[in-house]
Each structure stands twice: as C-alpha cells, then as structure tokens.
Coordinates of C-alpha atoms in Angstrom, one line a residue:
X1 CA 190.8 87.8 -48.6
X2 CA 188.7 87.8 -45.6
X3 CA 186.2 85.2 -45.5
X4 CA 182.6 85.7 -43.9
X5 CA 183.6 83.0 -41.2
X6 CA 186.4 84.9 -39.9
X7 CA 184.9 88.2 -40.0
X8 CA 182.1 86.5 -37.6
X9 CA 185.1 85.3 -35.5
X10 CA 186.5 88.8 -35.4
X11 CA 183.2 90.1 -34.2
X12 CA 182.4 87.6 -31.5
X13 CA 186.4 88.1 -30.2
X14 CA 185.5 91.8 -29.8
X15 CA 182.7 91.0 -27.2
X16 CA 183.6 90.7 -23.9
X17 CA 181.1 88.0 -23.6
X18 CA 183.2 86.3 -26.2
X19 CA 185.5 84.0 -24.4
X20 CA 183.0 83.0 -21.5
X21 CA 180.7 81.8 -24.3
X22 CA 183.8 79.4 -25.9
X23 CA 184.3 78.5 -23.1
X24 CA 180.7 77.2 -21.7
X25 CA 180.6 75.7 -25.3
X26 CA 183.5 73.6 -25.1
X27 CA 182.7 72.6 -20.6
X28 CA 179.4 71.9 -21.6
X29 CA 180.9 69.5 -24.8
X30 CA 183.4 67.9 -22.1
X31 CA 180.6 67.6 -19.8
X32 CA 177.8 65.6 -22.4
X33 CA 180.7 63.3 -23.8
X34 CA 181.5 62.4 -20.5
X35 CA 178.0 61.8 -19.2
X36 CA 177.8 59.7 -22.3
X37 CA 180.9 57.6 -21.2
X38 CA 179.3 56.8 -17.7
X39 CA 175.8 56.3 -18.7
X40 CA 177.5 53.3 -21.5
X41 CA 179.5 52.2 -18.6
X42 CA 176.3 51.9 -16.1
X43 CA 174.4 50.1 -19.0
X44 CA 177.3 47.7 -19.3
X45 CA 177.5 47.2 -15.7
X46 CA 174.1 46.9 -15.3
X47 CA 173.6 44.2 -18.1
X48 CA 176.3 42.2 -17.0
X49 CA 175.3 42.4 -12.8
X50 CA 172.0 40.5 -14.9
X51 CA 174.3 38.0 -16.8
X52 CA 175.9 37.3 -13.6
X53 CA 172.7 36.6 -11.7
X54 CA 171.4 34.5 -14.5
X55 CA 174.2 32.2 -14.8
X56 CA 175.6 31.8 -11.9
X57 CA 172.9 32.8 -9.3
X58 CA 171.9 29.1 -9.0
X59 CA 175.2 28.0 -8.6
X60 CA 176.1 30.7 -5.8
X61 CA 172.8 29.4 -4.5
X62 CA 173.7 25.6 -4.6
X63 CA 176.8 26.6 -2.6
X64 CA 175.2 28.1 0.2
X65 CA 172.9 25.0 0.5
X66 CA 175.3 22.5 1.0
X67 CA 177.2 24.7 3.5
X68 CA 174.1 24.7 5.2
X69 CA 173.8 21.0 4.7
X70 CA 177.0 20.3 5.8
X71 CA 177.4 22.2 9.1
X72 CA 174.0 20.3 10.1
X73 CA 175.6 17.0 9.0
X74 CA 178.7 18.6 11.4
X75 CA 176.1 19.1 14.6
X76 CA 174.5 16.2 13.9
X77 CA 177.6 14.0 14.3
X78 CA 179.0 15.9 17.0
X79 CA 176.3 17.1 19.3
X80 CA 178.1 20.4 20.0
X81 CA 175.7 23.3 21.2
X82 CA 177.9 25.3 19.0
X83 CA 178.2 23.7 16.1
X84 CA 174.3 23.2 16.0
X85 CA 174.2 27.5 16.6
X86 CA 176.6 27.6 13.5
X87 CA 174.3 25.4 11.5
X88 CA 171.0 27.0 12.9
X89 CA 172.3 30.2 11.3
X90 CA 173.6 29.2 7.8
X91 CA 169.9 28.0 7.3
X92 CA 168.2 30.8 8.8
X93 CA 170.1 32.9 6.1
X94 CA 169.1 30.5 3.5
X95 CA 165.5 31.1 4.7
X96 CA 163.2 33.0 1.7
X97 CA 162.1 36.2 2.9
X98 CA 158.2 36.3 3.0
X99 CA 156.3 37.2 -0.2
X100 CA 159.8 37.5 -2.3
X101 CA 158.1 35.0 -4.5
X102 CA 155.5 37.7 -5.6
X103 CA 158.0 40.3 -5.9
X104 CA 160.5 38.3 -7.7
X105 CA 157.9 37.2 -9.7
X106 CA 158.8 33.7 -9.9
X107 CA 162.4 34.0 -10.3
X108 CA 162.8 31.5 -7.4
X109 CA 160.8 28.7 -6.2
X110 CA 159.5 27.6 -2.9
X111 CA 163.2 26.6 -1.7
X112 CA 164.2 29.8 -2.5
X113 CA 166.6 28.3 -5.4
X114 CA 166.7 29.7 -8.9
X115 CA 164.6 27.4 -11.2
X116 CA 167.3 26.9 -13.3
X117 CA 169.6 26.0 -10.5
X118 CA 168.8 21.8 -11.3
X119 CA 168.8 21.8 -15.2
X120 CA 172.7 23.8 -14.5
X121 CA 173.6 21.3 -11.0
X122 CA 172.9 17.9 -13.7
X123 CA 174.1 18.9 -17.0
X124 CA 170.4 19.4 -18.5
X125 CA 170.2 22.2 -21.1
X126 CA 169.7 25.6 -19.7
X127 CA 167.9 28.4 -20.8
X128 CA 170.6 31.1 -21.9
X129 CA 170.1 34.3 -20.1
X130 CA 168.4 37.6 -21.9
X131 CA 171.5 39.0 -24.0
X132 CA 171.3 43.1 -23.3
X133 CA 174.1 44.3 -25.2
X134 CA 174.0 47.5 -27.3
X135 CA 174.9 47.2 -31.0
X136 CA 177.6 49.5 -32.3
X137 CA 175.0 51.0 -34.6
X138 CA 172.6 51.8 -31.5
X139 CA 175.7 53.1 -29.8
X140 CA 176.3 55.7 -32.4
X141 CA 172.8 56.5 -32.7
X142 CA 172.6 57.3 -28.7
X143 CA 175.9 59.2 -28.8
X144 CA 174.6 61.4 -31.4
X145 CA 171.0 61.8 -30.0
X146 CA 172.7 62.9 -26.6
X147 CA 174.9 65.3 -28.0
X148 CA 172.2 67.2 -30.2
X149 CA 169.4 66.8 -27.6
X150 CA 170.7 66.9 -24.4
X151 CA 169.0 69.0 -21.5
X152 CA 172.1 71.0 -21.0
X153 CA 172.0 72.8 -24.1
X154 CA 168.7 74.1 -22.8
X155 CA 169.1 78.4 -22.2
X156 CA 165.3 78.4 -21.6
X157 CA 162.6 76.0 -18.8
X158 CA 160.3 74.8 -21.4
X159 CA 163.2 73.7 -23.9
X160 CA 164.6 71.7 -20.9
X161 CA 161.5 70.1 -20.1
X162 CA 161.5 68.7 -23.6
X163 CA 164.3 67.3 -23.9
X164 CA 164.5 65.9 -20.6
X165 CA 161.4 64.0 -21.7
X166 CA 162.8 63.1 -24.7
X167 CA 166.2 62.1 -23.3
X168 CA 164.5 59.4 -20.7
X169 CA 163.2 57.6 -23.5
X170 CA 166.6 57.9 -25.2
X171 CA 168.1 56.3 -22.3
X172 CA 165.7 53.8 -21.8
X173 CA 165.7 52.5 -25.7
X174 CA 169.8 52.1 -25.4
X175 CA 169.9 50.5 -21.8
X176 CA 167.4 48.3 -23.9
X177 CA 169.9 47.8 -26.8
X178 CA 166.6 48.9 -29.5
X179 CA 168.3 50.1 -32.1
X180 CA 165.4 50.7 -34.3
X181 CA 163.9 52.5 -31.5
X182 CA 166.7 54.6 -31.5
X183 CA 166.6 55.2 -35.0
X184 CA 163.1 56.1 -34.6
X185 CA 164.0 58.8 -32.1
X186 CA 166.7 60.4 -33.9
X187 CA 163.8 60.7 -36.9
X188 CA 161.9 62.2 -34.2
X189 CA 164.2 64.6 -33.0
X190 CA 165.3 65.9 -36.7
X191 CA 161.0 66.6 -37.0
X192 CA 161.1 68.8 -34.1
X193 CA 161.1 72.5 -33.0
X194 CA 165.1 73.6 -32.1
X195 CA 164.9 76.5 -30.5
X196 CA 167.8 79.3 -31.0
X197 CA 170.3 80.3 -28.4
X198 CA 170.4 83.9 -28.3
X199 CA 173.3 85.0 -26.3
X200 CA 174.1 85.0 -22.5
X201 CA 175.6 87.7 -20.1
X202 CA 178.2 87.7 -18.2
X203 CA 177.1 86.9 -14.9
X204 CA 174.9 84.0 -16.2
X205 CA 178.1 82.5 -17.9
X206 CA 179.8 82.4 -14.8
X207 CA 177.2 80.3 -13.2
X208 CA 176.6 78.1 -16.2
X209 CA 180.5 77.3 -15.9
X210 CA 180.3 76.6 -12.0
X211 CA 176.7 74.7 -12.8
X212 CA 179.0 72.8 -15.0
X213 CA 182.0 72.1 -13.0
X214 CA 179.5 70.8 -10.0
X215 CA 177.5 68.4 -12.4
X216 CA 180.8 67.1 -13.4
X217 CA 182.1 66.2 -9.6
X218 CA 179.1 64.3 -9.3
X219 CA 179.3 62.4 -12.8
X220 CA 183.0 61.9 -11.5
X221 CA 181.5 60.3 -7.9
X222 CA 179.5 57.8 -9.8
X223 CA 182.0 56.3 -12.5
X224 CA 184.3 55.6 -9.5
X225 CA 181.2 54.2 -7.7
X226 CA 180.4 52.0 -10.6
X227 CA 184.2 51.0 -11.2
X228 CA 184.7 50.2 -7.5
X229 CA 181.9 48.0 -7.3
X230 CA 182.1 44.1 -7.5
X231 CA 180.8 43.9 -11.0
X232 CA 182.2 47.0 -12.3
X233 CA 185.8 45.1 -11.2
X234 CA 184.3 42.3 -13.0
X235 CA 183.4 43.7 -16.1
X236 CA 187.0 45.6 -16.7
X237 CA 188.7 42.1 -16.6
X238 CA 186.9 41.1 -19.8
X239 CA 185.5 44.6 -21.5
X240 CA 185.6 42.5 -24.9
X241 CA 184.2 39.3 -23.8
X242 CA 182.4 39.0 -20.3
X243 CA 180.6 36.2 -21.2
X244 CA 184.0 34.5 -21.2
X245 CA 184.6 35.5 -17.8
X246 CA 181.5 34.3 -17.0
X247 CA 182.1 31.1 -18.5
X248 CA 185.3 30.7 -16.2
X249 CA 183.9 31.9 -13.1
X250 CA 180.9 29.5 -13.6
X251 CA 183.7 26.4 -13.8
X252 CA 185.3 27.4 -10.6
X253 CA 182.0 27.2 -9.0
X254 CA 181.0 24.2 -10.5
X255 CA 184.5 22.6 -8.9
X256 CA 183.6 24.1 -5.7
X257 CA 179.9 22.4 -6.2
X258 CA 181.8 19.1 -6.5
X259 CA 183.6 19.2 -3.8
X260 CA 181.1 20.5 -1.2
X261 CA 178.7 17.6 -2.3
X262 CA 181.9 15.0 -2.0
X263 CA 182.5 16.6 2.0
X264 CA 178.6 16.1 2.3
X265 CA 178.8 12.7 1.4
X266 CA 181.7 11.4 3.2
X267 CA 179.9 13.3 6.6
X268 CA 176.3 11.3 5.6
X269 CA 178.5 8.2 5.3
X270 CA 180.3 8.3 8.4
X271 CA 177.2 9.1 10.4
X272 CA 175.2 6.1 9.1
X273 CA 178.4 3.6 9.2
X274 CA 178.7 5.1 12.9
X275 CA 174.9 4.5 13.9
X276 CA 175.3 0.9 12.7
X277 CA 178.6 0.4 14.7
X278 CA 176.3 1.9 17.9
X279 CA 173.7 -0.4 17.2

C-alpha cells in the first residue's frame, strides 16, 4: 500500500527541480548548525577573554609595574644611559592613555591599575568577576530558535528583514546567558506570521547553493580565527572548567608577583646599603 507520504516523494522526484531543492534544504541545514557551532564558540570565547581580564588583569598589571620599577632601581644603581632608556620606556608603556578613564568607565584608577589589583596583590577578598555562562536549557532554546527562524530560510526581502531583527535579539539574549529571555522569544516566535516557501527554479537554486557554499568559507575563516587566537587556545585547554584554568594561571602569576617584588627589594637594599657605605 502506497502511503500519501511516498506518493508526495514520488511526485517531487519527477521534477527536475527536485534534487536542487534536497539539496539546498540539507546545505542550508549544514550551513545554520554550523553557524550555530561558531556563534556558541564566540560567546564562549568572548565570556572567558572577560573572566581572564577580571581575574587576572590586575595581576598582569602588577607585573608590568614592578618591571618598570625594577629597571629604574637598575639605572638608578648603575647610571648607564642605556639602562635609564630601557627604564624610560617600560614606564612610558605603563603610562594611561588620556581620557581611558572615561571610556573605561572606571575600570582602572588614576595609576592606571585595575581597582581590584590591591584587594588580589594582599589576600583581601575580591569581588568575583560577572559569571556569563549559558545554561544548557538556554542553549537548547537558542539552537532551536536559530534553526526555525533563521534569515537563511528567508525566499522573500521582507521575511528576511524579520527575522534578521528577530535573530539579533536572539543572539544578544544567549551571549547574555537570559534564559527566560529566550524562552520568551521562542513564545514570540510560535505567535508570529510564517510565511510559505513556494518553490524555486532552477537557476535560483544554483545560486542559493553557491550563496551557501561562500557564506560557509567565511563561517570557516572565523572559527579558525577564533581557535587561533590567545584565548580561543586558552579555552580548548579547559572546555569543561575554565575557571580552573584560570585558577592555575592566576598562581603562576602570583609566584611570578613574589619574586619580582623579592628582585625589587634586594636592588632597593643594595642601593641604600651602598649610599651609606659612600657616605
């Protein structure tokens, strides 16, 4: 017995229009679950680029200080035009750039340190950093909200439009980790007009599949540009738990803290026990 569905599938075989369509169906599938993958990838790599900055900003930040402090106490003791050029320019770079205080919005203070960089440098309790982390829930909710409304799936300009609208505040909600924003949304989306895809022609198939192939490339160019970058490295260490990562990293700079402010020391110390010998 024949059943409706396969007659359909009979029908649709016998156009010549019939394989192009399948096949523009399934690209343009490939192509939204992999724009899914890379836009869940930037999110991560953007959340964690702010984790990093949080924690360990100040302690980058204390580094570069007392290299600065310590090539001074260098020149100092030896008078070398040199070593005072070598100095000169380790605090020229640790110089704040004019008006970044009202751009950063008081991020950093008037020594251009982060304000959390003295509470982290003696032990005092720390504000944790913002936590931007997409649930699983909101994760499912954008996966299914980009497959259904995604501006690909579009056959006329004013259905594009709209979800392209309606897309950007998809993408915002889940780089914001709003679930119930998201649930909102897909509540939205079920409420509104769908319009029907009647079907294409030949020629326009053809161009949907190279529109296709091209939008992929450049989905392609940016996963490797976000996987090749320092906290895209980062972040595939420790996909499960960057905030141990973190954790580590922020150790080994704490060491390297310790050490710096034991060289700085031992350079003050000499120079004043040497000043006394002089005198």
């Amino acid at each position: 017995m024949t059943t409706p569905e396969a007659e359909q599938d009979g029908g649709d075989a016998a156009r010549p229009e019939a394989r192009l369509e399948r096949a523009v169906r399934a690209a343009e599938q490939a192509l939204i679950e992999y724009e899914i993958a890379v836009e869940t990838f930037r999110v991560e790599v953007e959340n964690f680029s702010r984790l990093h900055e949080q924690k360990l900003g100040p302690l980058y930040a204390r580094l570069e200080e007392l290299d600065a402090r310590i090539l001074e106490a260098r020149a100092a003791r030896s008078g070398d035009p040199a070593d005072r050029q070598r100095a000169e320019e380790a605090r020229a770079r640790l110089a704040p750039i004019p008006g970044v205080e009202d751009l950063l919005h008081g991020w950093m203070d008037g020594s251009g340190l982060f304000p959390e960089a003295s509470a982290m440098l003696t032990d005092q309790p720390v504000r944790p950093p913002q936590r931007v982390r997409p649930s699983e829930e909101a994760r499912k909710l954008y996966r299914d909200l980009a497959r259904k409304a995604h501006p690909d799936l579009a056959q006329e300009e004013k259905e594009r439009a709209r979800r392209e609208e309606f897309i950007t505040r998809v993408n915002a909600a889940y780089a914001r980790g709003d679930e119930a924003e998201l649930r909102e949304l897909a509540e939205e989306w079920a409420r509104g007009p769908e319009l029907k895809q009647g079907p294409s022609r030949a020629e326009e198939l053809y161009a949907r599949l190279e529109w296709l192939a091209q939008r992929k490339e450049l989905l392609g160019l940016l996963a490797r540009e976000l996987e090749d970058s320092a906290i895209g490295h980062m972040l595939q260490l420790a996909p499960d738990d960057p905030d141990r990562l973190l954790d580590e990293i922020g150790q080994g700079l704490l060491a390297q803290v310790a050490e710096r402010e034991t060289e700085l020391a031992a350079l003050l110390g000499e120079g004043d026990g040497q000043g006394e010998d002089q005198a």
